[in-house]
GROMACS .gro file of N, CA, C and O in nm:
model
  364
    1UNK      N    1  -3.468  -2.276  -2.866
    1UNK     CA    2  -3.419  -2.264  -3.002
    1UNK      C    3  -3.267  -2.276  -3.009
    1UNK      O    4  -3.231  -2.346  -3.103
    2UNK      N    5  -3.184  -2.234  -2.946
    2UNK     CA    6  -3.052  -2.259  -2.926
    2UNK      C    7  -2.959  -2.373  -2.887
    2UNK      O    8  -2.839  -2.356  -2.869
    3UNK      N    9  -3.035  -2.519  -2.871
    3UNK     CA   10  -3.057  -2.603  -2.921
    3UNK      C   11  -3.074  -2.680  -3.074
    3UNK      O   12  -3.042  -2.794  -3.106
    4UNK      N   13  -3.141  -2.562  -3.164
    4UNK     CA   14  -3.145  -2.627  -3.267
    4UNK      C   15  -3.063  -2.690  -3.324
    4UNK      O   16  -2.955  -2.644  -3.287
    5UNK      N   17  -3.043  -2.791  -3.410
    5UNK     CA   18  -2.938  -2.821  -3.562
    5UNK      C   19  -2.947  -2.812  -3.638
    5UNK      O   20  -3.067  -2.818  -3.665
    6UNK      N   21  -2.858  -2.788  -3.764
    6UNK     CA   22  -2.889  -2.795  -3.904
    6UNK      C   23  -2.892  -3.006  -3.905
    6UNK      O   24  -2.863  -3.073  -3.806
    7UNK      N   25  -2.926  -3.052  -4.016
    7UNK     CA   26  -2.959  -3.200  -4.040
    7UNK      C   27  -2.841  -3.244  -4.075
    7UNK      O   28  -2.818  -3.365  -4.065
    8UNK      N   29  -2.735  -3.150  -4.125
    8UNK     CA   30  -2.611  -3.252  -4.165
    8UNK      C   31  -2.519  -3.232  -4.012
    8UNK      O   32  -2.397  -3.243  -4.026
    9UNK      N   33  -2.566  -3.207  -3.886
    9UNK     CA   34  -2.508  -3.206  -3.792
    9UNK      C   35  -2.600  -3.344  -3.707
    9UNK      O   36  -2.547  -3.414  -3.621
   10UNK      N   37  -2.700  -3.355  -3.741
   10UNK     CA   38  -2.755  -3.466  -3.684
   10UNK      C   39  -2.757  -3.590  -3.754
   10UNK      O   40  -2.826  -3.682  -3.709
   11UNK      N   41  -2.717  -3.599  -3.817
   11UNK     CA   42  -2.690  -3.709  -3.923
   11UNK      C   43  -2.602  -3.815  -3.933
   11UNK      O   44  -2.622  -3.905  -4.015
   12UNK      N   45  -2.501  -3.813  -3.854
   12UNK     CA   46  -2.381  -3.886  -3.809
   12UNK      C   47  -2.422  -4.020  -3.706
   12UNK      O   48  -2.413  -4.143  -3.703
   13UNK      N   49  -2.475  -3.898  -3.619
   13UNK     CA   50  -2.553  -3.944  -3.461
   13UNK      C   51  -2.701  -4.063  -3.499
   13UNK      O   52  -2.731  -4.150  -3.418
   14UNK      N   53  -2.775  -4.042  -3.628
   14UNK     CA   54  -2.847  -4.093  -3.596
   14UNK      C   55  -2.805  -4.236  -3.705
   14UNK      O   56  -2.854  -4.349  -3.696
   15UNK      N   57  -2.696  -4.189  -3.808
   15UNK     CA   58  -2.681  -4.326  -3.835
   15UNK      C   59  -2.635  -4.452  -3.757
   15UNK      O   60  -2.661  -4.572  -3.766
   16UNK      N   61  -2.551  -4.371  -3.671
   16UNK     CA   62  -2.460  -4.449  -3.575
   16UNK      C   63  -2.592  -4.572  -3.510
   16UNK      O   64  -2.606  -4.692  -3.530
   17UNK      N   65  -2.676  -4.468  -3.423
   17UNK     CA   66  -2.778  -4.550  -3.393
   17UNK      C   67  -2.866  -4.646  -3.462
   17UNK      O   68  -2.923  -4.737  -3.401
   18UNK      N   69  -2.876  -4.629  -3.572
   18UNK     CA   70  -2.930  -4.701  -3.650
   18UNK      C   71  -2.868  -4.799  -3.692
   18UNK      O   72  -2.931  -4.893  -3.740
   19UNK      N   73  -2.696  -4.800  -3.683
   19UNK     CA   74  -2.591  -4.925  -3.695
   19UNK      C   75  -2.608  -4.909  -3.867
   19UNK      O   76  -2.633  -4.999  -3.946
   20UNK      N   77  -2.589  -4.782  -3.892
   20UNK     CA   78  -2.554  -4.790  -4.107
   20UNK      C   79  -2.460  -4.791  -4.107
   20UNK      O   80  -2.398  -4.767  -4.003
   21UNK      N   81  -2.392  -4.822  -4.232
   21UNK     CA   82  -2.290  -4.831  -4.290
   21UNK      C   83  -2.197  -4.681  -4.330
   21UNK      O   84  -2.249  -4.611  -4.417
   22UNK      N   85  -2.115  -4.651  -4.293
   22UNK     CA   86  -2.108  -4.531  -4.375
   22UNK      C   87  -2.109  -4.526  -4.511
   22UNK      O   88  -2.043  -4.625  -4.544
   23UNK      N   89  -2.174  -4.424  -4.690
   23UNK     CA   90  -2.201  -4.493  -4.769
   23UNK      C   91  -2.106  -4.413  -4.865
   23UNK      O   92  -2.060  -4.301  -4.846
   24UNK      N   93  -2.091  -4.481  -4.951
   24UNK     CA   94  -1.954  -4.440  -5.015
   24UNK      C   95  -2.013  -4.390  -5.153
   24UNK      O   96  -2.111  -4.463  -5.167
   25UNK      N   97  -2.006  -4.297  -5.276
   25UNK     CA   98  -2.064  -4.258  -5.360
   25UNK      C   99  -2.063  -4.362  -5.464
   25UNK      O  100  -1.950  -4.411  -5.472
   26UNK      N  101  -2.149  -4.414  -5.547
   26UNK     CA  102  -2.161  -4.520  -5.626
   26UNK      C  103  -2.090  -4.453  -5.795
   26UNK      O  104  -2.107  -4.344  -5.848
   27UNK      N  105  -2.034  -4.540  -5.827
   27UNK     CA  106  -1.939  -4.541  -5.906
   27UNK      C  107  -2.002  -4.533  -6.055
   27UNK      O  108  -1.929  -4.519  -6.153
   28UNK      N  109  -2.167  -4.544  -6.064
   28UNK     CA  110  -2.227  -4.482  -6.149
   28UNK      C  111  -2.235  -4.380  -6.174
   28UNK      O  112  -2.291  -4.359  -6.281
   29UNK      N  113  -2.187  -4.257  -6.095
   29UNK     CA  114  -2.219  -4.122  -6.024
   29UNK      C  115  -2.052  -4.080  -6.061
   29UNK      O  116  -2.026  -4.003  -6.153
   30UNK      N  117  -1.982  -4.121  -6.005
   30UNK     CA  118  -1.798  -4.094  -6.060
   30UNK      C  119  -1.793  -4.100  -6.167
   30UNK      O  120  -1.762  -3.993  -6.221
   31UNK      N  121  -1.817  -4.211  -6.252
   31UNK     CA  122  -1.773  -4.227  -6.376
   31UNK      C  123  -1.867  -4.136  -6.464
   31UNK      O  124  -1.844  -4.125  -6.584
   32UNK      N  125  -1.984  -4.066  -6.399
   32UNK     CA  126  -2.052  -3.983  -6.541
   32UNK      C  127  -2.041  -3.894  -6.520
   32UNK      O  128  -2.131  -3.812  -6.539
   33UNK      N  129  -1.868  -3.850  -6.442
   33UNK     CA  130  -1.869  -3.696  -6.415
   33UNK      C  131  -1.765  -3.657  -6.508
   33UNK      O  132  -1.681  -3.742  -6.538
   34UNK      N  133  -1.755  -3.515  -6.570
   34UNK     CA  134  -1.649  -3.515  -6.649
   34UNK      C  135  -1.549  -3.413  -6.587
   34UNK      O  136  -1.468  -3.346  -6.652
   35UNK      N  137  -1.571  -3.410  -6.405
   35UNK     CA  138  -1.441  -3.351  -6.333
   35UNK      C  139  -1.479  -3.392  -6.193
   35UNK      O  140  -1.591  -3.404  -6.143
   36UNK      N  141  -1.328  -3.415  -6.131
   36UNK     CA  142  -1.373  -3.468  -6.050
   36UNK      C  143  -1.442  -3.406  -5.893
   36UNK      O  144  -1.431  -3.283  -5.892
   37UNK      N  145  -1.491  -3.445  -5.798
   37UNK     CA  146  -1.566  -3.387  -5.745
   37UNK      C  147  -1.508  -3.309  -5.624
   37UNK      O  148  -1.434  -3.379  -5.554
   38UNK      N  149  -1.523  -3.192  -5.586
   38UNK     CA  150  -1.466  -3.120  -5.491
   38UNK      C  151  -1.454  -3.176  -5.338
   38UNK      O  152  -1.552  -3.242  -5.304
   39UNK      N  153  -1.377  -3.167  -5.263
   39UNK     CA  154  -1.435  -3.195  -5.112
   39UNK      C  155  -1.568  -3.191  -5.071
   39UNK      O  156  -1.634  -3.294  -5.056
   40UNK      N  157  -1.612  -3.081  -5.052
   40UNK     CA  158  -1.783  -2.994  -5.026
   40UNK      C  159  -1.883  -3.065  -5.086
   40UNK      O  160  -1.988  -3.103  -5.036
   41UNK      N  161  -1.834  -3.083  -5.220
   41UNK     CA  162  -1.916  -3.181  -5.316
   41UNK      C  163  -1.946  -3.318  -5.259
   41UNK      O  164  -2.057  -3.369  -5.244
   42UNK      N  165  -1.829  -3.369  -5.229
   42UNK     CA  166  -1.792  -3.516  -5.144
   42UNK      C  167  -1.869  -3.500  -5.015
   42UNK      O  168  -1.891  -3.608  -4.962
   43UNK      N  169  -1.898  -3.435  -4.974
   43UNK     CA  170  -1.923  -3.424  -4.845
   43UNK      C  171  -2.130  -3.393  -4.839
   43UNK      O  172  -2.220  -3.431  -4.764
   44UNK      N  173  -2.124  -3.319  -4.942
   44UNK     CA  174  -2.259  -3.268  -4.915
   44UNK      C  175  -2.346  -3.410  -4.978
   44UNK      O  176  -2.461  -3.438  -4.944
   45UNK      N  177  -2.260  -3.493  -5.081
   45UNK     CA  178  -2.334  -3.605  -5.149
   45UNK      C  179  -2.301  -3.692  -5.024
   45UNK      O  180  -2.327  -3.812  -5.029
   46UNK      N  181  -2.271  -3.664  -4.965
   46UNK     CA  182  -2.226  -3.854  -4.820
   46UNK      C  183  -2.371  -3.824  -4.756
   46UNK      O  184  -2.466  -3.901  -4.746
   47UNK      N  185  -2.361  -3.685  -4.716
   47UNK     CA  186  -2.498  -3.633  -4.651
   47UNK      C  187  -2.617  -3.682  -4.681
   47UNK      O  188  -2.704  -3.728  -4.608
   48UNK      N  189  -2.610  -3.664  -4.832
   48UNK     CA  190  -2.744  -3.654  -4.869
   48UNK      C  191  -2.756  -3.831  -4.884
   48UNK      O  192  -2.845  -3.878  -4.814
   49UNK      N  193  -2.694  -3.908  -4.946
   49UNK     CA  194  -2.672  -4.053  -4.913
   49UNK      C  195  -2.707  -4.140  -4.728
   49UNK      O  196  -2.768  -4.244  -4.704
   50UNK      N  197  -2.652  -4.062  -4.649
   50UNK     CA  198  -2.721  -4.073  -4.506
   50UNK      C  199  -2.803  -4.079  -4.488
   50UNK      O  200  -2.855  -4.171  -4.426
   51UNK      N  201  -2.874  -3.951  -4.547
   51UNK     CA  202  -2.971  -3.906  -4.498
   51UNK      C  203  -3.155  -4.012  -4.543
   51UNK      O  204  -3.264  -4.024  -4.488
   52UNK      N  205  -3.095  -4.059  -4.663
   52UNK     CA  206  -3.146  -4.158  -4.786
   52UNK      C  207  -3.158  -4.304  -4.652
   52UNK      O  208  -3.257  -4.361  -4.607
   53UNK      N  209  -3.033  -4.320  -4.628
   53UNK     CA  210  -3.022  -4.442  -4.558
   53UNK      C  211  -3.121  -4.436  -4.421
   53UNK      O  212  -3.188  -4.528  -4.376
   54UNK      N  213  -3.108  -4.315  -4.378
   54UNK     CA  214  -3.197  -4.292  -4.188
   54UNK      C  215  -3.299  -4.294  -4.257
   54UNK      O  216  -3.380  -4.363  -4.194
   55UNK      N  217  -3.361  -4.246  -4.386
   55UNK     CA  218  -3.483  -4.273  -4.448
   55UNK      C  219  -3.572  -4.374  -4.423
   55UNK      O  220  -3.682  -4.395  -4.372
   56UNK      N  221  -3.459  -4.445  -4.494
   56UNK     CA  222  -3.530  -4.610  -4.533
   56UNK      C  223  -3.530  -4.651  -4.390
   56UNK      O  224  -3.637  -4.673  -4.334
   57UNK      N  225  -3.397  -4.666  -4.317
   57UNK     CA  226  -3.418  -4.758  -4.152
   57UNK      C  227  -3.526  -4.733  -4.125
   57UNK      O  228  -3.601  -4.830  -4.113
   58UNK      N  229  -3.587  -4.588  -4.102
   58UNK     CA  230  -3.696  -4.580  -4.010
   58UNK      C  231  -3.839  -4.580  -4.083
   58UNK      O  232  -3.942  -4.555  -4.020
   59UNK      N  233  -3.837  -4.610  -4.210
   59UNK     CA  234  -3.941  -4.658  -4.291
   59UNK      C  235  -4.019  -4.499  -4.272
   59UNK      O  236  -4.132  -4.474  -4.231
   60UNK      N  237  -3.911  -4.406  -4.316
   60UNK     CA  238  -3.986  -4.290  -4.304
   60UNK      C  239  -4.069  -4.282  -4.462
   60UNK      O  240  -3.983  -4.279  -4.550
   61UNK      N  241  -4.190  -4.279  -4.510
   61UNK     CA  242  -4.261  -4.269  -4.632
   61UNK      C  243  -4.276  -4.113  -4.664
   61UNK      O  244  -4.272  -4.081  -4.783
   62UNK      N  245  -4.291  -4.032  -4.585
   62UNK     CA  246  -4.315  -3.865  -4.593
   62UNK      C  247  -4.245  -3.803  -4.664
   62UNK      O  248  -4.127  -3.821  -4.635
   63UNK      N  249  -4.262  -3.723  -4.763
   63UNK     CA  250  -4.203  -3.652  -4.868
   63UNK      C  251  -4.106  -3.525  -4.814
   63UNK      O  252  -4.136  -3.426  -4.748
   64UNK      N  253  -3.952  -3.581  -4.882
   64UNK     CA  254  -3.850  -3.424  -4.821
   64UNK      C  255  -3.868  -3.368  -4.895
   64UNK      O  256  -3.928  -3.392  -5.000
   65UNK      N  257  -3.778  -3.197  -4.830
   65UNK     CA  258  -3.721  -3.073  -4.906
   65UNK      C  259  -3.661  -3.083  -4.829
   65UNK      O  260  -3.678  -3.102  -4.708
   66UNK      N  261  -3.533  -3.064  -4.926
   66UNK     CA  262  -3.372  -3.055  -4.879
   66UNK      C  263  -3.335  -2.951  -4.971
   66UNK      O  264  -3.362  -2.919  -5.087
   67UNK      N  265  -3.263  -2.909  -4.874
   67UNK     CA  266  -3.164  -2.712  -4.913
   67UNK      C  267  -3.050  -2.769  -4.936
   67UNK      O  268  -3.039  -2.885  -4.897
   68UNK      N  269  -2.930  -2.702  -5.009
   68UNK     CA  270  -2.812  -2.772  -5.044
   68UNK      C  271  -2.722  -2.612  -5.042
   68UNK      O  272  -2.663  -2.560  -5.136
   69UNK      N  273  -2.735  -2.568  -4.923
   69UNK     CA  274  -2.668  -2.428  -4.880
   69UNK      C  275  -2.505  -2.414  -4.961
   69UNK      O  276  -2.393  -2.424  -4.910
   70UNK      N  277  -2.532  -2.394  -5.061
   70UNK     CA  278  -2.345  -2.355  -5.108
   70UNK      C  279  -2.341  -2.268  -5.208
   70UNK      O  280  -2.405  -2.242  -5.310
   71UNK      N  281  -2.232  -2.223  -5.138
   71UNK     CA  282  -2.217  -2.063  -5.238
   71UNK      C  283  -2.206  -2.084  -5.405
   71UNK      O  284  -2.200  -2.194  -5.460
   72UNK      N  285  -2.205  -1.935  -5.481
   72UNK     CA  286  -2.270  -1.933  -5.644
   72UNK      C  287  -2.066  -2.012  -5.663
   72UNK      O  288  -1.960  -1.987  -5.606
   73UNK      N  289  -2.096  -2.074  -5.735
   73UNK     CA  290  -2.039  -2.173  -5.836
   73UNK      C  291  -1.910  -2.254  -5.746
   73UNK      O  292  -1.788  -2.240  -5.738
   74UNK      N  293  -2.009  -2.343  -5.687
   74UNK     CA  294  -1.974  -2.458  -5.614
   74UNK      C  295  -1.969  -2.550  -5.626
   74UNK      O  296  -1.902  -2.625  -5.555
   75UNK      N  297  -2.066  -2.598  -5.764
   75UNK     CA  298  -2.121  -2.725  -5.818
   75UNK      C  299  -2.262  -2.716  -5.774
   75UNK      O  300  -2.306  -2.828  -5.804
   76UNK      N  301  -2.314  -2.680  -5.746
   76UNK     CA  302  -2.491  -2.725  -5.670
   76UNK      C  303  -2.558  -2.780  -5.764
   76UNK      O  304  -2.653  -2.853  -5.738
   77UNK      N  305  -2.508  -2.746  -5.923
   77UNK     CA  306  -2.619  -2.801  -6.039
   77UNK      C  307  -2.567  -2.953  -6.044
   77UNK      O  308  -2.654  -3.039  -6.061
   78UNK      N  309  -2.439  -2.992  -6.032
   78UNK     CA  310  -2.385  -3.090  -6.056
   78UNK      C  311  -2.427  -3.208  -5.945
   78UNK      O  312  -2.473  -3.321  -5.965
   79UNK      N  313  -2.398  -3.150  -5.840
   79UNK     CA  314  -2.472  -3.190  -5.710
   79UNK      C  315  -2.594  -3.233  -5.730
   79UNK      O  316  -2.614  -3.351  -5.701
   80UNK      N  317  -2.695  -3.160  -5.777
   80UNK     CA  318  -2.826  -3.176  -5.791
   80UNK      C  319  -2.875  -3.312  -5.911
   80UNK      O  320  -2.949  -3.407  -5.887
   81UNK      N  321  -2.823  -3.288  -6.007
   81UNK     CA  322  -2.803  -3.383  -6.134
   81UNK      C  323  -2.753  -3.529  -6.069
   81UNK      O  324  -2.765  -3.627  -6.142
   82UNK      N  325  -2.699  -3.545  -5.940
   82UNK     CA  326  -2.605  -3.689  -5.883
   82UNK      C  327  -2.751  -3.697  -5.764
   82UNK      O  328  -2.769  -3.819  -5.757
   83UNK      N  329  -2.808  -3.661  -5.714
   83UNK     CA  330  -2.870  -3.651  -5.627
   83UNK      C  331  -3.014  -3.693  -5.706
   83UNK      O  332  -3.081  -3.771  -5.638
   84UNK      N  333  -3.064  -3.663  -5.812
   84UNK     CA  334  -3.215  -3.682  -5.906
   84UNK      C  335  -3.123  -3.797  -5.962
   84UNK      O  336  -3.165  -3.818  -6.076
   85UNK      N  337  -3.002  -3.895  -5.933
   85UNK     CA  338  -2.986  -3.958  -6.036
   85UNK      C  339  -3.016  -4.114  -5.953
   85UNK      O  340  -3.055  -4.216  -6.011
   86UNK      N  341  -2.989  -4.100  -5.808
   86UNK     CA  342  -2.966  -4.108  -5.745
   86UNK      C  343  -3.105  -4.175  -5.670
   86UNK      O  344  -3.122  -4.295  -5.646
   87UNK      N  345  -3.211  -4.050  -5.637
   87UNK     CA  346  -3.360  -4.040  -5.547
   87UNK      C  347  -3.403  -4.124  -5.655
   87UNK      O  348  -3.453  -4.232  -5.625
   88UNK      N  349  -3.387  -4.079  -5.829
   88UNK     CA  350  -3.479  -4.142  -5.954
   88UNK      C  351  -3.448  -4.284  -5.998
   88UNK      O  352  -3.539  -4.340  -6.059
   89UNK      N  353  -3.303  -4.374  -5.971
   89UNK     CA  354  -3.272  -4.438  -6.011
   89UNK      C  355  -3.257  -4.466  -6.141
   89UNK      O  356  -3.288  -4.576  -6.186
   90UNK      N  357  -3.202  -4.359  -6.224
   90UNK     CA  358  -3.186  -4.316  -6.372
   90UNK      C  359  -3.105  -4.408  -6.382
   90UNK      O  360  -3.141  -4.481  -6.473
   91UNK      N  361  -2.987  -4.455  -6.323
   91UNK     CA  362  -2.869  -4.529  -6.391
   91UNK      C  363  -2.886  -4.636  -6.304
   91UNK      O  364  -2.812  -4.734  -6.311
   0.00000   0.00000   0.00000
């Protein structure tokens, strides 16, 4: 067990292997924000964008749950709203 990882620690490693792109937040997602987005914010959406990408490479079809660990008023709703906009292809 001491071994384990959390996924945004393995996530780097397996894009690399996979030869992705690193992915940059789509500008549909910037422009329908009405502040701009925190570091943490920046960071937890690259993640979750990665994580989208190791998806598809490995033609994974299996349904996630993803935790979005950040403390009370961090953005997580805002986060969440870019992320369903995002998985749903709303915009």
């Amino acid at each position: 067990m001491a071994d384990d990882k959390y996924l945004w620690e393995t996530l780097p490693e397996k894009a690399f292997k996979l030869r992705l792109q690193y992915p940059e937040i789509p500008e549909y997602i910037t422009d329908n924000l009405r502040y701009e987005l925190f570091k943490w914010q920046e960071e937890a959406l690259i993640n979750f964008l990665t994580y989208e990408q190791v998806k598809e490479a490995e033609e994974d079809i299996n349904p996630s749950h993803l935790l979005f660990n950040m403390a009370t008023g961090t953005g997580k709703t805002l986060l969440m709203a870019e992320t369903l906009e995002k998985s749903l292809g709303l915009l």
